Short mmCIF file of C-alpha atoms in Angstrom, two decimals:
data_model
loop_
_atom_site.label_atom_id
_atom_site.label_comp_id
_atom_site.label_asym_id
_atom_site.label_seq_id
_atom_site.Cartn_x
_atom_site.Cartn_y
_atom_site.Cartn_z
CA MET A 1 206.28 11.52 8.08
CA ARG A 2 202.46 11.20 8.18
CA LYS A 3 200.53 14.14 9.63
CA VAL A 4 198.74 13.20 12.87
CA GLU A 5 195.03 13.96 12.58
CA GLN A 6 193.88 16.40 15.25
CA GLU A 7 190.81 15.46 17.30
CA LEU A 8 188.21 18.17 16.76
CA PRO A 9 185.65 19.43 19.31
CA THR A 10 182.07 18.20 19.01
CA ASN A 11 180.24 19.50 15.94
CA VAL A 12 183.36 21.20 14.52
CA ARG A 13 184.31 20.08 11.01
CA GLU A 14 187.53 20.71 9.01
CA ARG A 15 187.72 21.11 5.26
CA ASP A 16 190.68 22.41 3.25
CA GLY A 17 192.28 23.89 6.35
CA LYS A 18 189.11 25.79 7.37
CA TYR A 19 186.81 25.04 10.31
CA SER A 20 183.06 25.21 10.60
CA TYR A 21 180.38 24.39 13.18
CA ARG A 22 177.44 22.15 12.30
CA TYR A 23 174.20 22.28 14.24
CA ARG A 24 170.50 21.49 14.02
CA VAL A 25 167.77 24.07 14.45
CA PRO A 26 163.99 23.85 14.88
CA ALA A 27 162.45 24.33 11.45
CA THR A 28 159.05 25.20 10.13
CA LYS A 29 157.86 24.17 6.71
CA PHE A 30 154.83 25.76 5.12
CA VAL A 31 152.97 23.39 2.85
CA ASP A 32 149.76 24.74 1.26
CA GLY A 33 149.54 27.34 4.00
CA LYS A 34 149.87 24.74 6.80
CA GLU A 35 152.69 24.89 9.35
CA VAL A 36 154.72 21.66 9.68
CA LYS A 37 157.33 21.35 12.44
CA SER A 38 160.69 19.65 11.73
CA SER A 39 164.43 20.29 12.15
CA LYS A 40 167.23 21.19 9.77
CA GLU A 41 171.00 20.78 9.82
CA LYS A 42 172.94 23.97 9.19
CA GLU A 43 176.63 24.88 9.01
CA SER A 44 178.44 28.02 10.07
CA PRO A 45 180.72 30.04 7.81
CA ARG A 46 184.30 28.68 7.55
CA PHE A 47 186.82 30.03 10.03
CA ASP A 48 190.63 30.06 10.06
CA THR A 49 190.88 28.58 13.55
CA ILE A 50 189.16 25.91 15.61
CA GLN A 51 188.48 28.36 18.41
CA GLU A 52 186.51 30.66 16.13
CA ALA A 53 184.27 27.73 15.15
CA VAL A 54 183.86 26.76 18.82
CA ASP A 55 182.95 30.34 19.77
CA PHE A 56 180.34 30.37 17.03
CA GLY A 57 178.92 27.14 18.47
CA ILE A 58 178.68 28.70 21.93
CA LEU A 59 176.58 31.55 20.48
CA ILE A 60 174.34 29.05 18.68
CA GLN A 61 173.72 27.06 21.86
CA ALA A 62 172.90 30.26 23.75
CA GLN A 63 170.32 31.17 21.08
CA LYS A 64 168.84 27.68 21.37
CA ILE A 65 168.42 28.11 25.13
CA GLN A 66 166.75 31.48 24.58
CA LYS A 67 164.56 29.91 21.86
CA LYS A 68 165.71 32.54 19.39
CA LEU A 69 166.96 30.01 16.87
CA LYS A 70 164.47 29.19 14.14
CA HIS A 71 164.60 28.24 10.48
CA THR A 72 161.75 28.61 8.04
CA GLU A 73 161.58 26.62 4.85
CA GLY A 74 159.20 27.38 2.01
CA LEU A 75 158.02 30.47 3.86
CA THR A 76 156.99 32.42 0.80
CA VAL A 77 154.75 35.47 0.94
CA SER A 78 152.06 33.35 -0.71
CA ASN A 79 152.28 30.52 1.85
CA TRP A 80 152.36 32.83 4.84
CA SER A 81 149.43 34.91 3.55
CA LYS A 82 147.17 31.84 3.73
CA THR A 83 148.20 31.08 7.31
CA TRP A 84 147.90 34.72 8.36
CA LEU A 85 144.43 35.21 6.87
CA LYS A 86 143.06 32.20 8.76
CA GLN A 87 144.54 33.43 12.05
CA TYR A 88 143.43 37.02 11.38
CA ILE A 89 139.81 35.92 10.93
CA LEU A 90 139.95 33.85 14.13
CA GLU A 91 141.52 36.66 16.15
CA ARG A 92 139.44 39.62 14.99
CA GLU A 93 136.20 38.14 13.62
CA PRO A 94 136.04 40.82 10.89
CA THR A 95 132.92 41.51 8.84
CA GLY A 96 132.43 39.96 5.41
CA ASN A 97 133.29 43.26 3.71
CA THR A 98 136.53 43.56 5.71
CA ILE A 99 137.53 40.03 4.72
CA LYS A 100 136.87 40.88 1.06
CA SER A 101 139.04 43.96 1.44
CA ARG A 102 141.90 41.95 2.98
CA LYS A 103 141.67 39.29 0.24
CA TYR A 104 141.75 41.95 -2.46
CA GLY A 105 144.81 43.60 -0.89
CA LEU A 106 146.60 40.26 -0.62
CA GLY A 107 145.75 39.44 -4.23
CA VAL A 108 147.54 42.57 -5.48
CA LEU A 109 150.48 41.95 -3.14
CA LEU A 110 150.86 38.30 -4.21
CA ALA A 111 150.84 39.22 -7.88
CA GLN A 112 154.11 41.06 -7.19
CA PHE A 113 155.71 39.16 -4.31
CA GLY A 114 153.89 35.81 -4.03
CA GLY A 115 156.93 33.71 -4.93
CA PHE A 116 159.36 35.67 -2.73
CA ASP A 117 160.50 34.30 0.62
CA LEU A 118 158.97 36.41 3.37
CA THR A 119 162.40 37.80 4.31
CA GLU A 120 163.31 38.70 0.71
CA VAL A 121 160.87 41.62 0.50
CA THR A 122 162.98 44.58 1.60
CA PRO A 123 161.70 48.05 2.56
CA SER A 124 163.12 49.38 -0.70
CA LEU A 125 161.35 46.77 -2.82
CA TYR A 126 158.07 47.29 -0.99
CA GLN A 127 158.20 51.08 -1.27
CA ASP A 128 158.93 50.81 -4.98
CA PHE A 129 155.89 48.51 -5.25
CA LEU A 130 153.66 51.25 -3.76
CA TYR A 131 155.11 53.85 -6.13
CA LYS A 132 154.48 51.63 -9.14
CA MET A 133 150.84 51.20 -8.15
CA LYS A 134 150.45 54.97 -8.26
CA GLU A 135 152.22 55.12 -11.63
CA LYS A 136 149.72 52.58 -12.96
CA GLY A 137 146.88 54.93 -11.98
CA LYS A 138 145.71 53.19 -8.81
CA SER A 139 143.83 55.48 -6.44
CA ARG A 140 145.20 56.30 -3.00
CA SER A 141 142.34 54.38 -1.38
CA THR A 142 143.24 51.26 -3.41
CA ILE A 143 146.92 51.57 -2.47
CA THR A 144 145.90 52.00 1.16
CA THR A 145 143.78 48.83 0.99
CA VAL A 146 146.75 46.84 -0.31
CA HIS A 147 149.14 48.38 2.22
CA THR A 148 146.80 47.66 5.13
CA ALA A 149 146.63 43.96 4.26
CA ALA A 150 150.41 43.77 3.75
CA SER A 151 151.26 45.57 7.00
CA LEU A 152 148.85 43.44 9.04
CA MET A 153 150.34 40.27 7.54
CA TYR A 154 153.97 41.28 8.12
CA GLU A 155 153.31 42.58 11.63
CA HIS A 156 151.80 39.19 12.50
CA ALA A 157 154.86 37.39 11.09
CA ARG A 158 157.16 39.51 13.24
CA ARG A 159 154.98 38.93 16.29
CA ASN A 160 155.39 35.18 15.69
CA GLY A 161 159.17 35.48 15.45
CA LEU A 162 159.32 34.53 11.77
CA ILE A 163 161.01 37.77 10.69
CA LYS A 164 163.04 40.44 12.43
CA MET A 165 162.25 43.30 10.07
CA ASP A 166 158.87 44.44 8.77
CA PRO A 167 159.38 45.98 5.30
CA THR A 168 156.02 47.76 5.45
CA GLU A 169 156.59 49.50 8.77
CA ASP A 170 157.94 52.84 7.54
CA ALA A 171 156.48 52.74 4.03
CA VAL A 172 154.89 55.91 2.67
CA ILE A 173 151.61 55.80 0.78
CA PRO A 174 151.94 58.20 -2.18
CA ARG A 175 149.66 61.20 -2.00
CA GLU A 176 146.94 61.70 -4.56
CA LYS A 177 146.88 65.07 -6.24
CA LYS A 178 143.41 66.51 -6.15
CA PRO A 179 142.26 67.94 -9.48
CA ASN A 180 141.31 71.58 -9.62
CA ARG A 181 137.60 72.23 -9.37
CA LYS A 182 135.95 73.13 -12.61
CA ARG A 183 134.11 76.37 -12.91
CA GLY A 184 130.74 76.11 -11.17
CA GLU A 185 131.62 72.74 -9.65
CA LYS A 186 130.72 72.37 -5.97
CA LYS A 187 133.45 71.52 -3.48
CA HIS A 188 131.57 68.54 -2.02
CA VAL A 189 128.52 66.55 -3.02
CA LEU A 190 125.93 66.89 -0.30
CA PRO A 191 124.45 63.55 0.87
CA LYS A 192 120.77 63.07 0.08
CA PHE A 193 118.21 63.57 2.83
CA LEU A 194 114.57 64.55 3.36
CA GLU A 195 113.41 67.95 4.51
CA LYS A 196 111.17 68.06 7.58
CA ASP A 197 107.86 68.24 5.70
CA GLU A 198 109.00 65.53 3.29
CA LEU A 199 109.85 63.23 6.18
CA LYS A 200 106.42 63.77 7.72
CA THR A 201 104.75 62.94 4.41
CA PHE A 202 106.87 59.84 3.98
CA LEU A 203 106.14 58.47 7.47
CA GLN A 204 102.40 59.20 7.17
CA LEU A 205 102.24 57.17 3.97
CA CYS A 206 104.27 54.38 5.59
CA ARG A 207 101.61 54.24 8.31
CA PHE A 208 98.86 53.56 5.77
CA MET A 209 100.74 51.57 3.12
CA LEU A 210 102.85 49.22 5.26
CA THR A 211 102.44 46.83 8.16
CA SER A 212 103.18 48.12 11.65
CA ASN A 213 106.44 46.23 11.50
CA TYR A 214 107.88 48.29 8.62
CA TRP A 215 106.26 51.56 9.64
CA VAL A 216 107.87 51.41 13.09
CA LEU A 217 111.20 50.45 11.51
CA PHE A 218 111.19 53.62 9.39
CA VAL A 219 110.12 55.70 12.41
CA VAL A 220 113.05 54.34 14.44
CA LEU A 221 115.52 54.96 11.60
CA ALA A 222 114.34 58.55 11.15
CA TYR A 223 114.03 59.44 14.84
CA THR A 224 117.24 57.81 16.13
CA GLY A 225 119.70 57.87 13.21
CA LEU A 226 120.48 54.15 13.56
CA ARG A 227 122.09 52.32 10.68
CA ILE A 228 119.77 49.81 9.01
CA SER A 229 121.96 46.88 10.15
CA GLU A 230 121.87 48.21 13.73
CA ALA A 231 118.08 48.51 13.70
CA ALA A 232 117.65 45.08 12.09
CA GLY A 233 119.76 43.51 14.84
CA LEU A 234 117.78 45.04 17.71
CA GLN A 235 116.32 42.71 20.32
CA TRP A 236 113.71 43.77 22.85
CA GLU A 237 116.26 43.43 25.63
CA ASP A 238 118.22 46.27 23.97
CA ILE A 239 115.32 48.67 24.48
CA ASP A 240 114.60 50.25 27.86
CA MET A 241 111.05 51.60 27.64
CA LYS A 242 111.23 53.24 31.08
CA ARG A 243 114.41 55.19 30.43
CA ARG A 244 113.58 55.44 26.72
CA THR A 245 116.96 54.34 25.48
CA ILE A 246 118.29 51.93 22.88
CA ASP A 247 121.51 50.05 23.58
CA VAL A 248 123.33 49.79 20.24
CA ASN A 249 125.78 46.96 20.84
CA LYS A 250 125.73 44.90 17.62
CA GLN A 251 124.52 44.76 14.05
CA LEU A 252 122.88 42.07 11.97
CA TYR A 253 124.91 40.16 9.41
CA GLY A 254 123.83 37.32 7.15
CA THR A 255 123.21 36.10 3.64
CA SER A 256 119.54 35.25 4.26
CA VAL A 257 116.81 35.72 6.85
CA ARG A 258 117.34 32.26 8.33
CA ASN A 259 121.13 32.32 8.07
CA TYR A 260 122.00 35.32 10.21
CA SER A 261 124.51 36.24 12.89
CA PHE A 262 125.44 39.20 15.06
CA ILE A 263 128.65 41.13 14.56
CA PRO A 264 130.14 44.05 16.53
CA PRO A 265 129.15 47.63 15.64
CA LYS A 266 130.99 49.30 12.76
CA ASN A 267 133.57 50.97 15.00
CA GLU A 268 134.26 51.88 18.62
CA GLN A 269 132.10 55.01 18.45
CA SER A 270 129.16 53.01 17.09
CA GLU A 271 128.63 51.18 20.38
CA ARG A 272 126.41 53.70 22.15
CA ILE A 273 123.19 54.45 24.02
CA VAL A 274 120.59 56.35 21.96
CA SER A 275 117.65 58.08 23.62
CA PHE A 276 114.19 58.40 22.07
CA GLY A 277 111.04 60.43 22.68
CA ASP A 278 107.26 60.06 22.66
CA THR A 279 106.88 59.25 18.95
CA VAL A 280 109.24 56.28 19.05
CA ALA A 281 107.89 55.11 22.42
CA LYS A 282 104.30 55.03 21.14
CA ALA A 283 105.36 53.34 17.89
CA LEU A 284 107.24 50.61 19.78
CA GLU A 285 104.23 49.96 22.02
CA LEU A 286 102.05 49.53 18.91
CA LEU A 287 104.68 47.18 17.47
CA LYS A 288 104.58 45.02 20.60
CA GLU A 289 100.82 44.74 20.26
CA TRP A 290 101.15 43.84 16.57
CA GLN A 291 103.67 41.11 17.43
CA ARG A 292 101.37 39.66 20.10
CA GLU A 293 98.60 39.30 17.51
CA GLU A 294 101.01 37.84 14.96
CA ARG A 295 102.18 35.22 17.46
CA LEU A 296 98.62 33.94 17.86
CA SER A 297 98.14 33.34 14.13
CA ALA A 298 101.70 32.26 13.23
CA LYS A 299 102.10 28.60 12.26
CA SER A 300 105.76 28.66 13.26
CA LEU A 301 107.93 31.17 15.08
CA ASN A 302 111.65 31.66 15.49
CA PRO A 303 112.17 30.53 19.10
CA LYS A 304 115.27 32.59 19.77
CA ASP A 305 116.73 36.10 19.68
CA ASP A 306 113.42 37.99 20.24
CA PHE A 307 113.90 40.49 17.41
CA VAL A 308 112.19 43.89 17.43
CA PHE A 309 111.63 43.85 13.67
CA TRP A 310 110.42 40.67 11.94
CA CYS A 311 110.49 39.22 8.47
CA PRO A 312 106.79 39.26 7.36
CA SER A 313 106.83 35.74 5.93
CA LEU A 314 108.93 34.23 8.74
CA PRO A 315 107.67 35.56 12.09
CA GLY A 316 110.37 35.95 14.70
CA TYR A 317 113.18 36.03 12.16
CA PRO A 318 114.90 39.35 11.40
CA VAL A 319 113.91 41.59 8.52
CA ALA A 320 115.82 41.13 5.29
CA VAL A 321 118.03 44.23 5.18
CA THR A 322 118.39 44.03 1.40
CA SER A 323 114.62 44.32 0.90
CA ILE A 324 114.14 47.53 2.91
CA GLY A 325 115.34 49.76 0.07
CA ASN A 326 112.70 48.44 -2.33
CA ILE A 327 109.94 48.86 0.27
CA MET A 328 111.05 52.43 0.92
CA ARG A 329 111.17 53.17 -2.81
CA THR A 330 107.53 52.11 -3.20
CA VAL A 331 106.42 54.65 -0.59
CA LEU A 332 108.68 57.40 -1.97
CA GLU A 333 107.18 56.95 -5.43
CA LYS A 334 103.66 57.21 -4.01
CA ALA A 335 104.66 60.35 -2.09
CA ASP A 336 106.20 61.87 -5.24
CA LEU A 337 109.59 62.06 -3.50
CA PRO A 338 113.00 61.17 -5.01
CA THR A 339 113.18 57.38 -5.35
CA SER A 340 116.98 57.56 -5.21
CA LEU A 341 116.74 57.98 -1.42
CA THR A 342 117.73 54.94 0.66
CA PRO A 343 117.30 53.83 4.28
CA HIS A 344 120.70 55.42 4.94
CA SER A 345 119.22 58.72 3.75
CA LEU A 346 117.04 58.66 6.89
CA ARG A 347 120.25 58.71 8.92
CA HIS A 348 121.34 61.82 7.01
CA THR A 349 117.87 63.26 7.54
CA HIS A 350 118.25 62.75 11.28
CA VAL A 351 121.53 64.67 11.22
CA SER A 352 120.06 67.55 9.22
CA LEU A 353 117.07 67.99 11.53
CA LEU A 354 119.25 67.89 14.64
CA ALA A 355 121.58 70.46 13.06
CA SER A 356 118.63 72.80 12.51
CA ASN A 357 118.27 73.09 16.29
CA PRO A 358 120.65 75.84 17.55
CA ARG A 359 121.00 74.05 20.90
CA VAL A 360 122.53 70.94 19.32
CA GLY A 361 126.20 71.02 18.36
CA LEU A 362 128.19 68.91 15.94
CA PRO A 363 129.96 66.80 18.64
CA GLU A 364 126.60 65.85 20.16
CA ILE A 365 125.25 64.74 16.79
CA GLN A 366 128.35 62.69 16.01
CA ALA A 367 128.13 60.94 19.39
CA ARG A 368 124.43 60.19 18.90
CA ILE A 369 124.80 58.54 15.50
CA GLY A 370 128.08 56.82 16.29
CA HIS A 371 130.31 58.75 13.92
CA LYS A 372 133.96 59.57 14.48
CA SER A 373 134.74 63.18 15.31
CA ASN A 374 136.39 63.61 11.90
CA SER A 375 133.41 62.33 9.91
CA LYS A 376 133.22 64.39 6.73
CA VAL A 377 129.65 63.32 5.91
CA THR A 378 128.18 64.49 9.22
CA GLU A 379 130.21 67.69 9.13
CA LEU A 380 129.12 68.44 5.58
CA ILE A 381 125.42 68.11 6.41
CA TYR A 382 125.85 70.10 9.63
CA LEU A 383 127.60 73.00 7.87
CA HIS A 384 125.02 73.00 5.07
CA VAL A 385 122.09 73.22 7.49
CA THR A 386 123.76 75.79 9.77
CA LYS A 387 125.19 78.02 7.04
CA GLN A 388 122.63 80.76 7.79
CA ARG A 389 123.69 80.74 11.44
CA GLN A 390 127.31 81.03 10.31
CA ILE A 391 126.43 84.13 8.31
CA GLU A 392 124.63 85.67 11.29
CA ILE A 393 127.72 85.23 13.48
CA ALA A 394 129.21 88.39 11.95
CA ASP A 395 126.22 90.40 13.21
CA ASP A 396 126.50 88.73 16.61
CA PHE A 397 130.12 89.83 16.85
CA GLU A 398 129.21 93.41 15.90
CA TRP A 399 126.57 93.45 18.61
CA ALA A 400 128.99 92.02 21.20
CA ILE A 401 131.72 94.55 20.56
CA ASN A 402 129.39 97.55 20.52
CA HIS A 403 127.39 96.80 23.69
#
């Protein structure tokens, strides 16, 4: 007698006495880093009974309704890294240096995992990857750079529902053993800065050797502790001459004087209000007068942005940040001062002179120059300048306990 074929429920298939459930899911293909939407047919595992296949189908349909069902095809680490980097730049608008750092980190990651599907990189594989970098002699900072790029990329993939598990989430960056100090070797290298008399000499020579534009720039750097990119990005609307404050809310970024843009300050602490005194106020007034005279003789003028500091050959355009070091070096050489000093050294000089005032504490200095509270550079200069006061504390304690 012939066996009567049983009518199967929708989407259930029978093969060799086993039952499976076929279904279509939304799919995403990644071609050259671009996301392409499609759909893909999939099949459940084989079950012993029809009901088990039907039950599986019910779960699938529920996931479809909740939009939890998704299939990714060709989603390799390499393909996703291209998509992520584009979206990361759009979302965060990072600086050029940050983008370079992310690209470097991705490059190292892709050399190891580029051909893997995104889901194939397990926590164990990723942790072993970090360990091997240390074994190859990579510094902790380099490993951290790679890990930062990888964790940002994987976190974004999870946020987009492409993966359920982030293999970088609980990874441990191997510690770097610090070598023992050699005999006579100092614990830290003190940043370079000018002493008070040296700064006065430097600024006096700037007054006679340079245009008002550059002289005032060096005065502002020395008397406020601004970064060179912060000073170069200043507009007159950022300066309140009545209250004598500078609103530091951006920095200049660009590959040339004409091709410039504004980017956010270096970090959250860098966005700040900096006060200034008589010296800076008088210098800025002289600069305004200089600009008024320059406007009269200029053949062309940048019509926008109203910069405080101009490029000498292109009035109204910002100063070329990369040229300031050479200008400073010329004056330092004339003053018989170390030519290894840079515009950033004036920021360190500002810290050292503030630290020499007993009424000014470390937190106040850090807030003024926009440094984090754990800044080692600022702390190092502060402790160096105040070391005599630290020694005298013992005598102060003796006096306190005996009176």
